[in-house]
CSV table of C-alpha atoms in Angstrom, one decimal:
chain,number,residue,atom,x,y,z
A,20,MET,CA,34.4,-48.8,-12.8
A,21,LYS,CA,34.1,-48.0,-9.1
A,22,LEU,CA,35.8,-44.7,-9.7
A,23,ILE,CA,33.5,-43.8,-12.6
A,24,ARG,CA,30.5,-44.8,-10.6
A,25,SER,CA,31.7,-42.6,-7.7
A,26,LEU,CA,32.2,-39.7,-10.0
A,27,LEU,CA,28.8,-40.1,-11.5
A,28,MET,CA,27.3,-40.3,-8.0
A,29,PHE,CA,29.2,-37.2,-7.0
A,30,ALA,CA,28.1,-35.3,-10.0
A,31,SER,CA,24.5,-36.3,-9.6
A,32,GLY,CA,24.5,-35.2,-6.0
A,33,ALA,CA,26.1,-31.9,-6.9
A,34,LEU,CA,23.5,-31.3,-9.6
A,35,LEU,CA,20.7,-32.1,-7.1
A,36,ALA,CA,22.2,-29.9,-4.5
A,37,HIS,CA,22.7,-27.0,-7.1
A,38,ALA,CA,19.0,-27.5,-8.1
A,39,ALA,CA,17.8,-27.4,-4.5
A,40,ASN,CA,19.9,-24.3,-3.8
A,41,ALA,CA,18.5,-22.6,-6.9
A,42,GLN,CA,15.0,-23.5,-5.9
A,43,GLU,CA,15.6,-22.1,-2.4
A,44,ASP,CA,17.2,-18.9,-3.9
A,45,SER,CA,14.2,-18.4,-6.2
A,46,LEU,CA,11.7,-18.8,-3.3
A,47,ALA,CA,13.6,-16.3,-1.2
A,48,LYS,CA,13.7,-13.9,-4.1
A,49,GLY,CA,10.1,-14.4,-4.8
A,50,GLU,CA,9.1,-13.8,-1.2
A,51,TYR,CA,11.2,-10.6,-1.1
A,52,LEU,CA,9.6,-9.3,-4.3
A,53,THR,CA,6.1,-10.3,-3.2
A,54,ARG,CA,6.7,-8.1,-0.1
A,55,ALA,CA,8.2,-5.3,-2.2
A,56,ALA,CA,5.0,-5.4,-4.3
A,57,ASN,CA,2.9,-5.5,-1.2
A,58,CYS,CA,0.7,-8.2,-2.7
A,59,VAL,CA,-0.8,-9.4,0.6
A,60,ALA,CA,-2.3,-6.0,1.3
A,61,CYS,CA,-4.5,-6.1,-1.8
A,62,HIS,CA,-5.3,-9.8,-1.8
A,63,THR,CA,-6.1,-10.2,1.9
A,64,VAL,CA,-9.3,-9.2,3.7
A,65,SER,CA,-9.2,-8.3,7.3
A,66,GLY,CA,-9.2,-11.6,9.2
A,67,GLY,CA,-9.1,-13.7,6.1
A,68,LYS,CA,-6.6,-16.2,4.7
A,69,PRO,CA,-3.4,-14.5,3.2
A,70,PHE,CA,-3.6,-13.9,-0.6
A,71,ALA,CA,-7.1,-15.4,-0.9
A,72,GLY,CA,-8.5,-12.1,-2.4
A,73,GLY,CA,-11.8,-10.5,-1.8
A,74,VAL,CA,-10.5,-6.9,-0.9
A,75,GLU,CA,-13.0,-4.2,-2.2
A,76,PHE,CA,-11.6,-1.3,-4.2
A,77,LYS,CA,-14.1,1.5,-4.6
A,78,LEU,CA,-13.7,3.4,-7.8
A,79,PRO,CA,-15.8,6.2,-9.4
A,80,PHE,CA,-17.5,3.7,-11.6
A,81,GLY,CA,-18.2,0.9,-9.0
A,82,SER,CA,-16.5,-1.6,-6.9
A,83,LEU,CA,-13.8,-4.2,-7.9
A,84,PHE,CA,-12.7,-7.1,-5.7
A,85,SER,CA,-9.2,-8.6,-5.7
A,86,PRO,CA,-8.9,-12.2,-6.9
A,87,ASN,CA,-7.5,-15.3,-5.1
A,88,ILE,CA,-3.7,-15.7,-5.8
A,89,THR,CA,-3.0,-18.8,-3.8
A,90,PRO,CA,-2.1,-21.9,-5.8
A,91,ASP,CA,-5.7,-23.4,-5.6
A,92,THR,CA,-6.3,-24.9,-9.1
A,93,GLN,CA,-10.0,-24.1,-9.1
A,94,THR,CA,-10.4,-20.6,-7.5
A,95,GLY,CA,-6.7,-19.4,-7.5
A,96,ILE,CA,-3.8,-19.4,-9.9
A,97,GLY,CA,-2.6,-23.0,-9.3
A,98,ALA,CA,-3.5,-23.9,-13.0
A,99,TRP,CA,-1.9,-20.8,-14.5
A,100,THR,CA,1.1,-21.2,-16.8
A,101,ASN,CA,4.2,-19.1,-16.5
A,102,GLU,CA,3.2,-17.3,-19.7
A,103,GLU,CA,-0.3,-16.4,-18.4
A,104,PHE,CA,1.2,-15.1,-15.2
A,105,VAL,CA,3.8,-12.9,-16.8
A,106,SER,CA,1.1,-11.7,-19.3
A,107,ALA,CA,-1.2,-10.7,-16.4
A,108,LEU,CA,1.5,-8.6,-14.7
A,109,GLN,CA,3.1,-7.1,-17.8
A,110,THR,CA,0.1,-6.5,-20.1
A,111,GLY,CA,-3.0,-6.7,-17.8
A,112,VAL,CA,-4.3,-9.6,-19.8
A,113,GLY,CA,-4.6,-12.9,-17.8
A,114,ARG,CA,-5.8,-16.4,-18.3
A,115,ASP,CA,-8.3,-17.0,-21.2
A,116,GLY,CA,-7.6,-13.5,-22.5
A,117,LYS,CA,-9.3,-11.8,-19.4
A,118,HIS,CA,-8.5,-8.1,-19.3
A,119,TYR,CA,-7.9,-6.5,-15.9
A,120,TYR,CA,-8.8,-3.0,-14.8
A,121,PRO,CA,-5.9,-0.7,-13.8
A,122,ALA,CA,-6.9,-0.9,-10.0
A,123,PHE,CA,-4.5,-3.9,-10.5
A,124,PRO,CA,-1.3,-2.0,-11.0
A,125,TYR,CA,-0.1,-3.9,-14.0
A,126,THR,CA,0.9,-0.6,-15.4
A,127,SER,CA,3.7,-0.5,-12.9
A,128,TYR,CA,4.4,-4.3,-12.8
A,129,SER,CA,4.9,-4.1,-16.6
A,130,LYS,CA,8.3,-2.5,-15.8
A,131,MET,CA,9.4,-5.7,-13.9
A,132,SER,CA,11.7,-8.2,-15.5
A,133,ARG,CA,10.3,-11.6,-16.5
A,134,ASP,CA,12.7,-13.2,-14.0
A,135,ASP,CA,11.4,-11.2,-11.2
A,136,ILE,CA,7.8,-11.9,-12.1
A,137,LEU,CA,8.4,-15.6,-12.3
A,138,ALA,CA,10.2,-15.5,-8.9
A,139,ILE,CA,7.0,-14.1,-7.4
A,140,LYS,CA,5.0,-17.0,-9.1
A,141,THR,CA,7.4,-19.4,-7.6
A,142,TYR,CA,6.8,-18.1,-4.2
A,143,LEU,CA,3.0,-17.9,-4.6
A,144,ASP,CA,3.0,-21.4,-5.9
A,145,SER,CA,4.7,-22.6,-2.6
A,146,LEU,CA,1.9,-21.3,-0.4
A,147,GLU,CA,-0.9,-23.3,1.0
A,148,PRO,CA,-3.9,-23.4,-1.6
A,149,VAL,CA,-7.0,-21.7,-0.4
A,150,GLU,CA,-10.3,-22.6,-2.1
A,151,GLN,CA,-12.2,-19.2,-2.2
A,152,ALA,CA,-14.0,-18.1,-5.2
A,153,PRO,CA,-13.6,-14.5,-6.2
A,154,ARG,CA,-16.4,-12.1,-5.5
A,155,GLU,CA,-18.2,-10.6,-8.5
A,156,ASN,CA,-17.3,-7.0,-9.4
A,157,GLN,CA,-20.1,-4.4,-9.0
A,158,ILE,CA,-19.6,-2.3,-12.1
A,159,GLY,CA,-22.4,-1.0,-14.3
A,160,PHE,CA,-22.6,-0.5,-18.0
A,161,PRO,CA,-20.5,0.5,-20.0
A,162,PHE,CA,-17.6,0.2,-17.5
A,163,ASN,CA,-18.2,-3.6,-17.2
A,164,GLN,CA,-17.3,-4.1,-20.8
A,165,ARG,CA,-13.8,-5.4,-20.5
A,166,TRP,CA,-13.1,-5.1,-24.2
A,167,GLY,CA,-12.8,-1.5,-23.6
A,168,MET,CA,-9.5,-2.1,-21.8
A,169,VAL,CA,-8.0,-2.9,-25.2
A,170,LEU,CA,-8.4,0.8,-26.2
A,171,TRP,CA,-7.3,1.9,-22.7
A,172,ASN,CA,-4.1,-0.1,-22.8
A,173,SER,CA,-3.3,1.3,-26.3
A,174,LEU,CA,-3.5,4.8,-24.9
A,175,PHE,CA,-2.0,4.4,-21.4
A,176,LEU,CA,0.0,1.2,-21.0
A,177,ASN,CA,3.8,1.2,-21.6
A,178,ASP,CA,4.6,-2.4,-21.3
A,179,GLU,CA,8.4,-2.0,-21.9
A,180,PRO,CA,10.4,-3.4,-18.9
A,181,PHE,CA,12.5,-0.9,-17.0
A,182,GLN,CA,15.9,-0.1,-18.5
A,183,ALA,CA,18.6,1.3,-16.3
A,184,ASP,CA,19.9,4.7,-17.4
A,185,SER,CA,23.7,4.8,-17.6
A,186,GLN,CA,23.8,8.5,-16.8
A,187,TYR,CA,22.6,7.7,-13.3
A,188,SER,CA,24.2,5.7,-10.5
A,189,ALA,CA,23.3,2.0,-9.9
A,190,GLU,CA,21.7,3.0,-6.7
A,191,ARG,CA,19.4,5.5,-8.2
A,192,ASN,CA,18.5,3.1,-11.0
A,193,ARG,CA,17.6,0.5,-8.5
A,194,GLY,CA,15.5,3.0,-6.6
A,195,GLN,CA,13.6,4.0,-9.7
A,196,TYR,CA,13.0,0.3,-10.5
A,197,LEU,CA,11.6,-0.4,-7.0
A,198,VAL,CA,9.4,2.8,-7.0
A,199,GLU,CA,8.1,2.5,-10.5
A,200,GLY,CA,8.0,-1.3,-10.7
A,201,PRO,CA,7.1,-3.7,-7.9
A,202,GLY,CA,6.6,-0.8,-5.3
A,203,HIS,CA,4.1,0.9,-7.7
A,204,CYS,CA,4.3,4.0,-5.5
A,205,GLY,CA,2.9,6.3,-8.2
A,206,GLU,CA,-0.4,4.3,-8.3
A,207,CYS,CA,-1.4,5.9,-5.0
A,208,HIS,CA,0.8,8.9,-4.9
A,209,SER,CA,-0.1,10.3,-8.4
A,210,PRO,CA,-3.3,12.1,-9.6
A,211,ARG,CA,-5.3,10.3,-12.2
A,212,ASN,CA,-6.9,11.6,-15.3
A,213,LEU,CA,-10.5,11.3,-16.5
A,214,PHE,CA,-9.9,7.8,-17.7
A,215,GLN,CA,-8.3,6.7,-14.3
A,216,ALA,CA,-4.9,6.5,-15.8
A,217,VAL,CA,-2.0,8.0,-13.8
A,218,SER,CA,-1.1,11.4,-14.9
A,219,ASN,CA,2.5,11.0,-15.9
A,220,ASP,CA,3.2,14.7,-16.1
A,221,ARG,CA,2.1,15.0,-12.4
A,222,SER,CA,3.7,11.8,-11.2
A,223,LEU,CA,4.1,11.5,-7.4
A,224,ALA,CA,2.3,14.8,-6.9
A,225,GLY,CA,-0.3,13.2,-4.4
A,226,ASN,CA,-3.7,11.8,-4.6
A,227,LEU,CA,-6.8,11.1,-2.5
A,228,ILE,CA,-7.2,7.2,-1.9
A,229,GLN,CA,-10.4,6.1,-0.3
A,230,GLY,CA,-10.6,9.2,2.0
A,231,TRP,CA,-6.8,9.3,2.8
A,232,ASN,CA,-4.5,11.7,1.3
A,233,ALA,CA,-1.5,10.0,-0.3
A,234,TYR,CA,0.8,13.0,-0.1
A,235,ASN,CA,3.1,14.4,-2.7
A,236,ILE,CA,6.4,12.4,-2.5
A,237,SER,CA,8.2,14.2,-5.3
A,238,ALA,CA,11.5,16.2,-4.8
A,239,ASP,CA,9.7,19.5,-4.3
A,240,PRO,CA,11.0,20.8,-0.9
A,241,VAL,CA,7.7,22.4,0.3
A,242,HIS,CA,5.0,20.0,-1.1
A,243,GLY,CA,7.1,16.9,-1.4
A,244,ILE,CA,10.0,15.2,0.4
A,245,GLY,CA,12.8,17.3,-1.2
A,246,ALA,CA,13.8,18.8,2.2
A,247,TRP,CA,14.0,15.5,3.9
A,248,PRO,CA,17.5,14.2,4.5
A,249,THR,CA,18.0,11.0,2.5
A,250,ASP,CA,18.8,8.9,5.5
A,251,VAL,CA,15.7,10.2,7.4
A,252,LEU,CA,13.5,9.4,4.4
A,253,ALA,CA,15.1,5.9,4.1
A,254,ASN,CA,14.4,5.3,7.8
A,255,TYR,CA,10.8,6.5,7.5
A,256,LEU,CA,10.3,3.7,5.0
A,257,LYS,CA,11.3,1.3,7.7
A,258,ASP,CA,9.6,2.9,10.8
A,259,GLY,CA,6.8,4.9,9.3
A,260,ALA,CA,7.9,7.9,11.3
A,261,ALA,CA,10.2,10.9,10.6
A,262,PRO,CA,9.7,13.4,13.6
A,263,GLY,CA,8.9,16.9,12.4
A,264,LEU,CA,8.5,15.7,8.8
A,265,GLY,CA,6.0,12.9,8.4
A,266,LEU,CA,4.1,10.1,10.0
A,267,SER,CA,2.6,7.1,8.1
A,268,ALA,CA,-1.2,6.8,8.5
A,269,GLY,CA,-4.0,4.8,6.9
A,270,PRO,CA,-3.0,2.7,3.9
A,271,MET,CA,0.6,4.0,4.2
A,272,THR,CA,0.9,2.4,7.6
A,273,GLU,CA,0.0,-1.0,6.0
A,274,VAL,CA,2.5,-0.4,3.3
A,275,VAL,CA,5.3,0.1,5.9
A,276,GLU,CA,4.0,-2.9,8.0
A,277,HIS,CA,3.6,-5.4,5.2
A,278,SER,CA,6.1,-4.3,2.7
A,279,LEU,CA,8.7,-1.5,3.2
A,280,ARG,CA,10.1,-2.6,6.6
A,281,TYR,CA,11.0,-6.0,5.1
A,282,LEU,CA,13.3,-4.4,2.4
A,283,THR,CA,17.0,-4.2,2.8
A,284,ASP,CA,18.6,-1.1,4.1
A,285,ALA,CA,20.2,-0.7,0.7
A,286,ASP,CA,17.0,-0.9,-1.2
A,287,ARG,CA,15.2,1.6,1.2
A,288,HIS,CA,18.2,4.0,0.7
A,289,ALA,CA,18.0,3.5,-3.1
A,290,ILE,CA,14.3,4.5,-3.0
A,291,ALA,CA,15.1,7.6,-1.0
A,292,VAL,CA,17.9,8.6,-3.4
A,293,PHE,CA,15.5,8.2,-6.4
A,294,LEU,CA,12.6,10.1,-4.8
A,295,LYS,CA,15.0,12.9,-3.8
A,296,ASP,CA,16.0,13.1,-7.5
A,297,SER,CA,12.5,12.8,-9.0
A,298,PRO,CA,10.8,15.6,-10.9
A,299,ALA,CA,9.6,18.3,-8.4
A,300,ARG,CA,5.8,18.8,-8.3
A,301,SER,CA,4.7,21.9,-6.6
A,302,GLU,CA,1.2,21.0,-5.7
A,303,GLY,CA,-0.8,19.4,-2.9
A,304,VAL,CA,-0.5,19.9,0.8
A,305,ALA,CA,2.5,22.0,1.9
A,306,ARG,CA,4.4,21.4,5.1
A,307,PRO,CA,3.6,24.1,7.8
A,308,GLN,CA,6.1,26.7,8.6
A,309,GLN,CA,5.9,26.3,12.3
A,310,ALA,CA,4.6,29.8,13.1
A,311,ALA,CA,4.3,31.0,16.7
A,312,LEU,CA,1.7,28.8,18.6
A,313,ALA,CA,0.9,30.9,21.7
A,314,GLU,CA,-2.6,32.3,20.7
A,315,GLN,CA,-3.5,30.0,17.7
A,316,GLY,CA,-6.7,28.2,18.2
A,317,SER,CA,-7.7,30.3,21.3
A,318,GLY,CA,-11.0,31.3,19.7
A,319,ASN,CA,-12.1,27.6,19.8
A,320,PRO,CA,-12.9,26.9,23.5
A,321,LEU,CA,-14.5,23.4,22.8
A,322,GLY,CA,-11.4,22.3,20.7
A,323,ASN,CA,-9.1,23.8,23.3
A,324,LYS,CA,-10.8,21.8,26.1
A,325,LEU,CA,-10.9,18.5,24.1
A,326,PHE,CA,-7.1,18.9,23.2
A,327,ALA,CA,-6.3,19.6,26.9
A,328,GLY,CA,-8.2,16.5,28.0
A,329,ALA,CA,-7.3,14.0,25.3
A,330,CYS,CA,-4.2,15.1,23.4
A,331,ALA,CA,-1.9,17.5,25.3
A,332,SER,CA,-0.4,14.8,27.7
A,333,CYS,CA,1.1,13.0,24.6
A,334,HIS,CA,1.5,15.8,22.0
A,335,LEU,CA,2.1,18.8,24.3
A,336,TRP,CA,0.8,22.3,23.8
A,337,ASN,CA,3.8,23.1,21.6
A,338,GLY,CA,3.4,20.0,19.5
A,339,THR,CA,6.9,18.5,20.2
A,340,GLY,CA,5.5,15.3,21.8
A,341,SER,CA,6.3,14.0,25.2
A,342,GLN,CA,6.2,10.1,25.1
A,343,SER,CA,8.3,9.9,21.9
A,344,GLN,CA,9.2,11.9,18.8
A,345,THR,CA,6.5,10.0,16.9
A,346,ALA,CA,3.9,12.2,18.8
A,347,MET,CA,5.5,15.3,17.3
A,348,LEU,CA,2.8,17.4,15.4
A,349,LEU,CA,5.1,20.2,14.2
A,350,GLY,CA,6.0,20.1,10.7
A,351,LEU,CA,3.5,17.4,9.5
A,352,LYS,CA,1.3,17.8,6.5
A,353,THR,CA,-1.5,16.1,8.4
A,354,VAL,CA,-1.9,19.3,10.5
A,355,ASN,CA,-1.8,21.6,7.5
A,356,ASP,CA,-4.3,20.0,5.2
A,357,PRO,CA,-7.3,22.1,5.1
A,358,THR,CA,-9.5,19.1,4.3
A,359,ALA,CA,-8.2,17.3,7.4
A,360,SER,CA,-8.4,14.0,5.5
A,361,ASN,CA,-5.7,12.1,7.4
A,362,LEU,CA,-6.2,14.0,10.7
A,363,LEU,CA,-9.8,12.9,10.8
A,364,GLY,CA,-8.9,9.4,9.7
A,365,VAL,CA,-6.4,9.1,12.6
A,366,LEU,CA,-8.8,10.6,15.1
A,367,LEU,CA,-11.6,8.3,14.0
A,368,SER,CA,-9.5,5.1,13.7
A,369,GLY,CA,-6.5,5.6,15.9
A,370,HIS,CA,-3.0,4.9,14.9
A,371,GLY,CA,-0.6,2.0,15.2
A,372,SER,CA,-1.1,-1.8,15.4
A,373,ALA,CA,-1.9,-3.7,18.6
A,374,ASP,CA,1.7,-5.0,18.8
A,375,ALA,CA,3.3,-1.6,18.3
A,376,GLN,CA,5.1,0.0,21.3
A,377,VAL,CA,2.8,1.9,23.6
A,378,ASN,CA,4.5,5.2,22.8
A,379,ARG,CA,3.8,4.5,19.1
A,380,ARG,CA,0.1,3.9,19.4
A,381,MET,CA,-2.9,6.3,19.6
A,382,PRO,CA,-6.4,5.3,20.5
A,383,SER,CA,-9.4,5.8,18.4
A,384,PHE,CA,-11.8,8.7,19.3
A,385,GLY,CA,-14.4,7.8,16.8
A,386,ARG,CA,-16.7,6.1,19.4
A,387,ILE,CA,-16.0,8.7,22.1
A,388,TYR,CA,-16.6,12.1,20.4
A,389,THR,CA,-19.5,13.3,18.4
A,390,ASP,CA,-19.1,14.8,14.9
A,391,GLN,CA,-19.4,18.3,16.4
A,392,GLU,CA,-16.7,17.6,19.0
A,393,LEU,CA,-14.3,16.1,16.4
A,394,ALA,CA,-14.9,19.1,14.1
A,395,ALA,CA,-13.9,21.4,17.0
A,396,LEU,CA,-10.9,19.3,18.0
A,397,SER,CA,-9.6,18.9,14.4
A,398,SER,CA,-10.1,22.7,13.7
A,399,PHE,CA,-8.1,23.5,16.9
A,400,ILE,CA,-5.2,21.3,15.8
A,401,LEU,CA,-5.2,22.7,12.3
A,402,GLN,CA,-5.2,26.3,13.5
A,403,ARG,CA,-2.7,25.8,16.3
A,404,PHE,CA,-0.1,23.7,14.4
A,405,GLY,CA,-0.7,24.5,10.8
A,406,ASP,CA,-0.8,27.5,8.5
A,407,SER,CA,-4.1,27.0,6.7
A,408,GLY,CA,-6.3,28.4,9.4
A,409,ALA,CA,-8.9,25.8,8.3
A,410,GLN,CA,-12.2,25.2,10.0
A,411,VAL,CA,-13.7,21.7,9.9
A,412,SER,CA,-17.4,21.2,9.9
A,413,ALA,CA,-19.5,18.5,11.6
A,414,PRO,CA,-20.9,17.4,8.2
A,415,ALA,CA,-17.3,16.9,6.9
A,416,VAL,CA,-16.5,14.7,10.0
A,417,ALA,CA,-19.7,12.7,9.3
A,418,LYS,CA,-18.6,12.1,5.7
A,419,ARG,CA,-15.1,11.1,6.8
A,420,ARG,CA,-16.6,8.8,9.5
A,421,THR,CA,-18.6,7.0,6.7
A,422,GLU,CA,-15.5,6.7,4.6
A,423,SER,CA,-13.5,5.2,7.5
A,424,LEU,CA,-16.1,2.5,8.1
A,425,HIS,CA,-15.5,1.2,4.5
């Protein structure tokens, strides 16, 4: 009897240990996928509690506010069942049959497996509940009629989970899953049609997001990332910088900071492999060809003076950067975009978080220079380091300044 009792106690202990390990593994997997999906960025206001919602998304038909996804039972998702959570992410229909707008990227999350979605829920359920009621959306008629999403989904939602393609490597398949599923890269980097659905035939060709240009990241060598070495692209996803090729700015900086840098090296490499093999889209801002710089911008004395006083010490007159390679301007789309969207965004808001290395940060000039001065400075930079020969106006700076404040 003692032997039987000991065996039963051992088996019971083993089962409990196995259950505890399984729960721990599920939590770790859920945290990883939550980071891969960058949930915190869309569900956390500046200075607010993580995942408590309230972030505003400005769309052509009004403003949407992200919901609270902490496990609070009254204002969050604490009372949600597994089925309700899976339905929200795979079909865009949440609790009580509530239809979501595609600003919530369920059109991408629909490609995720049920197990991965439930792992995210397991992690979210482990967080501290935050009682914070969601803000009311500010959308006028007829767009505030959620029943219309039934028709929208029938036209634009493919809710079939991702299936690996045997003709491709496991690494490429993994990269495609991360890009098209939890990473939902195409939601920002793809143009949208009249009905605000992603244009599948122009996927990853670039788009304008709240004043920032989410550049073409398809395999096109001129407009996309086709000319980037795979390892360099993978490292960019970790550091947000690829000297002479690209530098993260605006929302992309947050994606790197909150999401991509936490992925494994293998997953970042898989993403790079897939992007390098994605359909090439020859549209959007092209990389500059790095023409001779000697006389470019010389007809802009104000811009020349401002660059000499505020920029040349870090970026150098030849654009190669002095403090670090992240200060390199040559080869960046930012200096070749005739609308100067991202260039003005960086000049107005600065670059790099407060805890970043000094040589990876840039101060904000929005409070220092007038619209006319920033127009002259950005025009000088575009003309000296890019190929477009663009001229930026003071009204364009004022418009971008307004966008950066929201």
